[in-house]
Short mmCIF file of C-alpha atoms in Angstrom, two decimals:
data_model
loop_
_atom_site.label_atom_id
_atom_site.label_comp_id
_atom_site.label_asym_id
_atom_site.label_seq_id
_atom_site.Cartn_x
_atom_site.Cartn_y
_atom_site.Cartn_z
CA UNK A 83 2.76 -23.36 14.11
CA UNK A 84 5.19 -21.64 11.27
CA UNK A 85 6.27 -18.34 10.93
CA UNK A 86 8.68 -16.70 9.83
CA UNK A 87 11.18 -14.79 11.96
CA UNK A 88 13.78 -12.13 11.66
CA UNK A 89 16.55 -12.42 14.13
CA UNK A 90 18.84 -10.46 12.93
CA UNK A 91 18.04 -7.45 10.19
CA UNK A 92 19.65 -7.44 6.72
CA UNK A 93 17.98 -8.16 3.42
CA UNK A 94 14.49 -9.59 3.30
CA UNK A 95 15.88 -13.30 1.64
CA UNK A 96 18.46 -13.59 4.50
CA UNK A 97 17.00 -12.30 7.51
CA UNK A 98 13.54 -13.92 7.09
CA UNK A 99 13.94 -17.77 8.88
CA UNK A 100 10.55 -20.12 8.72
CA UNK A 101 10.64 -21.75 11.86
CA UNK A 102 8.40 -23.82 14.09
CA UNK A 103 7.20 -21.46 17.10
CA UNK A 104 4.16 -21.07 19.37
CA UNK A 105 1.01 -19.61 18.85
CA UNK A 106 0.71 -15.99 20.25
CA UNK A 107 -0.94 -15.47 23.09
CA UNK A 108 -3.27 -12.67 22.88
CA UNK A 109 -3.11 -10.00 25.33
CA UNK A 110 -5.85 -7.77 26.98
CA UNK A 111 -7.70 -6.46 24.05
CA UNK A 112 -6.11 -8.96 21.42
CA UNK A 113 -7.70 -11.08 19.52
CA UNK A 114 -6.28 -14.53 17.84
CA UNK A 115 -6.95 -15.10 14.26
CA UNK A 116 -6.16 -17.66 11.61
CA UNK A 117 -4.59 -16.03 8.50
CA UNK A 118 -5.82 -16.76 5.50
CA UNK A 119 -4.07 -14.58 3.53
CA UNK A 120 -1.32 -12.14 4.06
CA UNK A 121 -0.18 -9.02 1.75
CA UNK A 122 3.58 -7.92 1.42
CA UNK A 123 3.97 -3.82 1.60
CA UNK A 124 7.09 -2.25 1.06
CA UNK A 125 7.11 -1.49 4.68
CA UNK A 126 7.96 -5.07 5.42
CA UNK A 127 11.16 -5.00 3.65
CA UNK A 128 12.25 -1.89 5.38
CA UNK A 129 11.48 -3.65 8.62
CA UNK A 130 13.82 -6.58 7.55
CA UNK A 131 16.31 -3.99 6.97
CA UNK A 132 15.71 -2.31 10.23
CA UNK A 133 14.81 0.94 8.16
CA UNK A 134 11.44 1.32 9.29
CA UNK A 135 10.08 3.79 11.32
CA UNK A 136 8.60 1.20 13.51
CA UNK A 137 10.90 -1.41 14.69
CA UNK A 138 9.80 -3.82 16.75
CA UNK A 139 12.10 -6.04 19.16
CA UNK A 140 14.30 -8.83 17.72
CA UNK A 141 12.95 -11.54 16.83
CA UNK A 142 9.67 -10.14 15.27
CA UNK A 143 7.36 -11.90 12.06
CA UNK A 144 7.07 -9.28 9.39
CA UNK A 145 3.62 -9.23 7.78
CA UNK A 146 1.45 -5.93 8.87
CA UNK A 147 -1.49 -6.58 7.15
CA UNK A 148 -3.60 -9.51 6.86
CA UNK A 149 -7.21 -11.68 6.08
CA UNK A 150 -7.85 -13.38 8.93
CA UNK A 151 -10.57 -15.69 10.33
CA UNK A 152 -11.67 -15.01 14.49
CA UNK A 153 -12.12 -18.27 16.33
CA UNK A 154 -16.19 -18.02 16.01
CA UNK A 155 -15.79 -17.87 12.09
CA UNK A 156 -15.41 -14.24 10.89
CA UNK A 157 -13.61 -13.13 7.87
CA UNK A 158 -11.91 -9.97 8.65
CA UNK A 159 -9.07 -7.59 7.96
CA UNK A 160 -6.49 -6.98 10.35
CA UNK A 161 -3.27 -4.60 11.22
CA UNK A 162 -1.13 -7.90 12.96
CA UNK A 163 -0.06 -5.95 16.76
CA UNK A 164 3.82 -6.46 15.86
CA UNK A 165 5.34 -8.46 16.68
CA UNK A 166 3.35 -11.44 15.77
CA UNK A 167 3.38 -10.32 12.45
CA UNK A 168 1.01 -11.58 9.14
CA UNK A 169 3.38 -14.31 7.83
CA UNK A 170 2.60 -17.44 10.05
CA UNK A 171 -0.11 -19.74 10.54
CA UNK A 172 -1.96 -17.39 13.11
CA UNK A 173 -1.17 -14.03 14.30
CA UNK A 174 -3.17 -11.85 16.98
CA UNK A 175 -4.43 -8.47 16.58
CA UNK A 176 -6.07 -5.60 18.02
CA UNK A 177 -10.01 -6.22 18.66
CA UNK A 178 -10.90 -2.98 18.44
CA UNK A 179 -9.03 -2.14 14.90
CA UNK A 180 -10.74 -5.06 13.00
CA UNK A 181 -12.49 -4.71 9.91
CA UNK A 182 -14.95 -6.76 8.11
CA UNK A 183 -13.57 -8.69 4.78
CA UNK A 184 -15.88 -7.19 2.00
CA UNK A 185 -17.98 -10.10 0.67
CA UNK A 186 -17.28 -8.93 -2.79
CA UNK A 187 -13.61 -9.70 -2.69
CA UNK A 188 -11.81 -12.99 -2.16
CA UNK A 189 -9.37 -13.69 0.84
CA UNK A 190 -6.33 -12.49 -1.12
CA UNK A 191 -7.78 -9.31 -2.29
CA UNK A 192 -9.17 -8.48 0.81
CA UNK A 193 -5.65 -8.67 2.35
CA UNK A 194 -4.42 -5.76 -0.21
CA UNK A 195 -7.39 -4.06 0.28
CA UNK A 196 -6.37 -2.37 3.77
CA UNK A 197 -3.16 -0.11 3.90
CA UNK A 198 -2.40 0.41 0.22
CA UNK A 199 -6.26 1.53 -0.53
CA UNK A 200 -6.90 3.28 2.71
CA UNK A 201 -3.85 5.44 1.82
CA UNK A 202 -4.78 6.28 -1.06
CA UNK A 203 -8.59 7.53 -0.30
CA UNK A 204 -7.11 9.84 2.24
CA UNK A 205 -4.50 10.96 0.10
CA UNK A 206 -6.88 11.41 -2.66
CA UNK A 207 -10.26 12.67 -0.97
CA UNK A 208 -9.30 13.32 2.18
CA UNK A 209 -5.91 15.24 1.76
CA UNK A 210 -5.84 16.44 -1.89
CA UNK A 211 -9.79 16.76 -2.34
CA UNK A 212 -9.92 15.25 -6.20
CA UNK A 213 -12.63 16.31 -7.99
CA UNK A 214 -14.32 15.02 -11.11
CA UNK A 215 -12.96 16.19 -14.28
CA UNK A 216 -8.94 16.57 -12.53
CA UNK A 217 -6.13 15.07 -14.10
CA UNK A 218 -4.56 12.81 -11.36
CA UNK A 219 -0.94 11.79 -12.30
CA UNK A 220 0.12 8.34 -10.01
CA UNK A 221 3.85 7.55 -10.12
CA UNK A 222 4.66 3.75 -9.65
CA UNK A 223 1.18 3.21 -11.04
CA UNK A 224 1.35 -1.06 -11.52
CA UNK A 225 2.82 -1.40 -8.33
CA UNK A 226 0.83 -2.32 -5.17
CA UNK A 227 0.36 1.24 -3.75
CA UNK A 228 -0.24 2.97 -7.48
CA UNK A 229 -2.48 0.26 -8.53
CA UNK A 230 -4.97 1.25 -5.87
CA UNK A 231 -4.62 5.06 -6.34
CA UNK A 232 -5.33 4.57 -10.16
CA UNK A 233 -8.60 2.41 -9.40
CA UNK A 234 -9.73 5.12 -6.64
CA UNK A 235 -9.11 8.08 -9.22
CA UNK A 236 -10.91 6.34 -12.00
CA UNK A 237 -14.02 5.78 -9.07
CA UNK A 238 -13.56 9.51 -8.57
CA UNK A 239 -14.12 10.62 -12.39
CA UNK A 240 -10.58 11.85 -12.52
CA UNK A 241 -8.64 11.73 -15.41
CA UNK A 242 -5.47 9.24 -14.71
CA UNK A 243 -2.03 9.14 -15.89
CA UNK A 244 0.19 6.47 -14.78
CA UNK A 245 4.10 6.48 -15.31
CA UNK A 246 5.60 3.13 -14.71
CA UNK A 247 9.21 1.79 -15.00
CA UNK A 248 9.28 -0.69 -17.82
CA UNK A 249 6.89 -2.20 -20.97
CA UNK A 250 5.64 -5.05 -18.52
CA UNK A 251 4.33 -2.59 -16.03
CA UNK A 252 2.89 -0.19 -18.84
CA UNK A 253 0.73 -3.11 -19.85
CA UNK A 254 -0.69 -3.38 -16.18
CA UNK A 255 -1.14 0.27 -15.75
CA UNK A 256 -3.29 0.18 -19.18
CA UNK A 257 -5.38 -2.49 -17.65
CA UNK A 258 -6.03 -1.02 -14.95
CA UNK A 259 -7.44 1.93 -16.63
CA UNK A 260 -5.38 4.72 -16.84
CA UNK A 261 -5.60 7.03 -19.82
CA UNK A 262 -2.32 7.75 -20.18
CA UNK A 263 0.54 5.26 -19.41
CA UNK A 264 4.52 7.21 -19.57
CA UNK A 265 7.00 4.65 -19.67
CA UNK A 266 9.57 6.67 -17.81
CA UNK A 267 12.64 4.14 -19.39
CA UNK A 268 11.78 4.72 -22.59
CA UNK A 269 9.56 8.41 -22.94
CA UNK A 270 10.58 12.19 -21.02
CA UNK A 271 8.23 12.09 -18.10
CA UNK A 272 7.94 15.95 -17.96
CA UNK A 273 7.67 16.52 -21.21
CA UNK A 274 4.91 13.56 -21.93
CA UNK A 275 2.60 14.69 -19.08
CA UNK A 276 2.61 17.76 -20.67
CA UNK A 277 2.15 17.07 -23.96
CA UNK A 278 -0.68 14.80 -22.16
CA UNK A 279 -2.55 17.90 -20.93
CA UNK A 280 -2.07 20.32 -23.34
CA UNK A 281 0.63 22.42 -21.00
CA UNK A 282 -1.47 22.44 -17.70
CA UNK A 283 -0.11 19.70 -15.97
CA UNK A 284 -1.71 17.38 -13.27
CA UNK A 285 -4.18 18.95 -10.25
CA UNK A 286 -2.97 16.02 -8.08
CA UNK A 287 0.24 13.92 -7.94
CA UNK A 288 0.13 10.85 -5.93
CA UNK A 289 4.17 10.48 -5.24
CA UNK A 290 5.26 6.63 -3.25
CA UNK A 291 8.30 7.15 -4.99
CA UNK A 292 10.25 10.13 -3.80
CA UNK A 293 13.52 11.35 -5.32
CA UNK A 294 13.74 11.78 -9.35
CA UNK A 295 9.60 11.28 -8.97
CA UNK A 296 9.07 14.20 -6.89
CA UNK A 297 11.45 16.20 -8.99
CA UNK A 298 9.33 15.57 -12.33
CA UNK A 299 6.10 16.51 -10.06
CA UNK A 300 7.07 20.01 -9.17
CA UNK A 301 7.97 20.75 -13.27
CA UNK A 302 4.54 19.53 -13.93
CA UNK A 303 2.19 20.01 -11.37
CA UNK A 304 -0.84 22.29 -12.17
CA UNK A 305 -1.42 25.81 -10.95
CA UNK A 306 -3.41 25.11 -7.94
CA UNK A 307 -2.12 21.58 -7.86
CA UNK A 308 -1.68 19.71 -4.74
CA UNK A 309 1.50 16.73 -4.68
CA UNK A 310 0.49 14.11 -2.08
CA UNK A 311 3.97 12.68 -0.68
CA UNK A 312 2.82 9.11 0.39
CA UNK A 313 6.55 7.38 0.45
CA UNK A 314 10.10 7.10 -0.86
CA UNK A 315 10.32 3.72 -2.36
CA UNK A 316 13.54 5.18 -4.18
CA UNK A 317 15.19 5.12 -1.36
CA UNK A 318 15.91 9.16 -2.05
CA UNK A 319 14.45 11.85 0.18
CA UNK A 320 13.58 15.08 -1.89
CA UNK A 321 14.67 18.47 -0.12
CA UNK A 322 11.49 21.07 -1.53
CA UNK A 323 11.88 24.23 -2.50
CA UNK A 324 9.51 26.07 -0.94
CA UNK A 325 10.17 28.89 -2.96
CA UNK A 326 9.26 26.84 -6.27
CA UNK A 327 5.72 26.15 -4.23
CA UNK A 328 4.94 29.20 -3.58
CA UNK A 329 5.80 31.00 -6.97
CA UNK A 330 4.08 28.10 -9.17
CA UNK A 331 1.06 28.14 -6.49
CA UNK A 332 0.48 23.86 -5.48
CA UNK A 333 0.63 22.51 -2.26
CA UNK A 334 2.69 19.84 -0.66
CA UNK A 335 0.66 17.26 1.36
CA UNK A 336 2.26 14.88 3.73
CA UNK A 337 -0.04 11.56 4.00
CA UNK A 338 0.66 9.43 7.59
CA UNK A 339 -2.26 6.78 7.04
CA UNK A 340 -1.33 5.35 10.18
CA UNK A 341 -2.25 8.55 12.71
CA UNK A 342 -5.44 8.32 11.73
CA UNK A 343 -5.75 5.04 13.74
CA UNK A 344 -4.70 7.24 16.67
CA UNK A 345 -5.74 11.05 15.85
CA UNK A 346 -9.29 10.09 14.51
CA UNK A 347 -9.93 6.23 13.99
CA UNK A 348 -13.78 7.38 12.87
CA UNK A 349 -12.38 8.13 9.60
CA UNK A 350 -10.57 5.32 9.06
CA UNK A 351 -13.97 2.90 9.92
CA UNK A 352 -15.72 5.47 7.51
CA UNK A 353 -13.39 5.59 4.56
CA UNK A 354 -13.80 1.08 4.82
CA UNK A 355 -17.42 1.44 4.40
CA UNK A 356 -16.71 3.60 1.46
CA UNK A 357 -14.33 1.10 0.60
CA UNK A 358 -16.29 -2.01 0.43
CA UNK A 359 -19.03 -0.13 -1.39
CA UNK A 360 -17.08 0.54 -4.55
CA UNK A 361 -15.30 -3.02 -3.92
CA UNK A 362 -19.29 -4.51 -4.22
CA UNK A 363 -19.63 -2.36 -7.56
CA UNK A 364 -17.29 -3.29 -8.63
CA UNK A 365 -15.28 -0.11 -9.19
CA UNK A 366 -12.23 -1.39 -7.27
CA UNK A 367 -10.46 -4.59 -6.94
CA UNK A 368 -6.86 -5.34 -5.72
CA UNK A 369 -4.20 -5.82 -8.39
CA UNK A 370 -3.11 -9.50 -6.73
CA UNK A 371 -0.23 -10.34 -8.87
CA UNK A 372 1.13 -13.48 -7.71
CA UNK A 373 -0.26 -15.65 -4.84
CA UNK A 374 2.56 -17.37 -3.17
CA UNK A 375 2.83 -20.68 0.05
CA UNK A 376 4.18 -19.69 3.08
CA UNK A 377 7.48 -21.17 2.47
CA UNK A 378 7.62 -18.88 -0.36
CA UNK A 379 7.20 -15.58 1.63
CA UNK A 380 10.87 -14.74 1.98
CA UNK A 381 11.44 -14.33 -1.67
CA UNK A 382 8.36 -13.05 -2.36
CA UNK A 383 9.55 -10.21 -0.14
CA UNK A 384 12.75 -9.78 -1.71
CA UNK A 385 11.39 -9.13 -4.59
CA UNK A 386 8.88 -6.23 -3.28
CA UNK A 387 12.11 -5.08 -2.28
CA UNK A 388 13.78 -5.26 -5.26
CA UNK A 389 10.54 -3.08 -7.30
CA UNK A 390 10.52 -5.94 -9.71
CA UNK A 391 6.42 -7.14 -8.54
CA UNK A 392 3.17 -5.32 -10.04
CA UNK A 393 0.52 -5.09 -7.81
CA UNK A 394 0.15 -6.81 -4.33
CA UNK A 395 1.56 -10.21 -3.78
CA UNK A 396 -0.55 -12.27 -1.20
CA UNK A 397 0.62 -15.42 1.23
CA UNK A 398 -1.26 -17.61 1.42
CA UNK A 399 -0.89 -20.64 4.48
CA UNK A 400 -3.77 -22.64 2.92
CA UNK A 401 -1.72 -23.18 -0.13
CA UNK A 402 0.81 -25.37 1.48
CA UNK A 403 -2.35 -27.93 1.43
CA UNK A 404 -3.01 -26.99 -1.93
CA UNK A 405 -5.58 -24.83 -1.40
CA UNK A 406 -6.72 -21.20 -2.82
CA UNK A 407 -7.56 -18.64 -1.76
#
């Protein structure tokens, strides 16, 4: 079968080789499964770069979440058990950790439907208890993990603002729904969001981004606002001031989406249900920018990496037969 392999870390374009290898074998409690279509995360970038918290041995396939298909037929959503990772023809997984593909949603959408939306509902719900009637403020808000928090606040009857980083992106924030799109090349982020809610700021802050981001949150979070720190796509690590949290009264929530597979997976099987429901009303749907062959998965990466994508981009094996999916 192909896959693509990183024997060496470095930049996603460079390290990532597609190269004729065997199928995985699955191990005790593995299962095998066809992929039908895989989703790039951020995450898989850092692992190319060896950056990632999780590093599995040399030479791994990057790819950690996928639509697959079980050898008796089923269509479900998978976690790839690294490091037979998404972005090959097949890829084995955990048994016990698979979910059923939501009928509502095609293969590619149910391949972005996993991580980036099961972070958010427990960042959301679960960690920063949104309410009806908040103001939710999502920074990165077109890309892949925004996209999702913006649809999830909108299902929650909060009031969204999404800043973006360019006109391109504002466009797909404003289709996506949110009231309020802040350009933050061309506007003041502080001084829009307030302007936006008449001085108050936003109850909850939904930060991927880290450094300058987190920075702008803590000058216009809410009293009795809660910032949810998901991720540090900038590359920056903000240092709080504690003192500036306890004197403006909000809370600083770290989000781990992964523990929960560990600590309490119950929640994580419960927050999917919840999950496919609004996916059947149609009250969420993947942002699946770009759909892209295997052979194309390298750059497709690279450019996740780079922050230049909206949305989620999705591999897709079938396409190198000219299939969609």
């Amino acid at each position: 079968m192909q896959a693509w392999q990183v024997h060496q870390t470095g930049e996603p374009a460079e390290a990532m080789r597609l190269q004729e290898v065997d199928r995985p074998t699955p191990g005790a409690g593995q299962v095998l499964l066809k992929v039908r279509a895989a989703n790039i995360n951020f995450p898989d970038a850092l692992m190319c770069r060896g950056q990632y918290q999780v590093r599995p041995p040399l030479p791994f396939t990057p790819g950690v979440e996928i639509c697959g298909e079980t050898e008796d037929g089923r269509r479900v959503i998978a976690n790839p058990a690294l490091p037979h990772g998404g972005f090959a023809e097949y890829a084995i997984a955990d048994a016990a950790a698979l979910l059923p593909a939501p009928d509502a949603l095609g293969d590619a959408e149910a391949a972005a439907l996993h991580i980036g939306y099961q972070t958010g509902w427990f960042g959301l719900h679960r960690r920063a208890r949104l309410e009806a009637g908040e103001t939710l403020l999502v920074h990165a808000a077109a890309g892949g993990v925004g996209s999702a928090a913006v649809q999830l606040g909108k299902a929650a009857g909060a009031t969204v603002i999404g800043v973006v980083g360019g006109a391109d992106k504002a466009a797909v924030a404003r289709e996506l729904g949110c009231d309020v799109v802040i350009d933050r090349r061309a506007e003041d982020v502080i001084g829009a969001v307030k302007e936006a809610t008449g001085g108050r700021g936003a109850d909850v802050i939904y930060d991927p981004v880290g450094g300058e981001a987190y920075t702008q949150s803590t000058k216009v979070v809410a009293f009795e606002g809660r910032i949810v720190v998901v991720g540090f796509a900038s590359g920056s690590i903000p240092s709080p001031a504690l003192n500036h949290a306890l004197v403006k009264n909000y809370a600083i929530l770290g989000l781990h989406w992964g523990l929960y597979n560990t600590k309490n997976p119950k929640l994580v099987l419960h927050c999917h249900e919840r999950l496919t429901e609004l996916a059947a009303q149609g009250a969420i749907k993947p942002l699946v920018s770009e759909r892209v062959p295997l052979s194309g998965a390298a750059a497709a990466v690279q450019r996740v990496a780079d922050g230049v994508t909206t949305g989620r981009i999705a591999v897709v094996p079938a396409l190198q037969n000219g299939a969609a999916a």
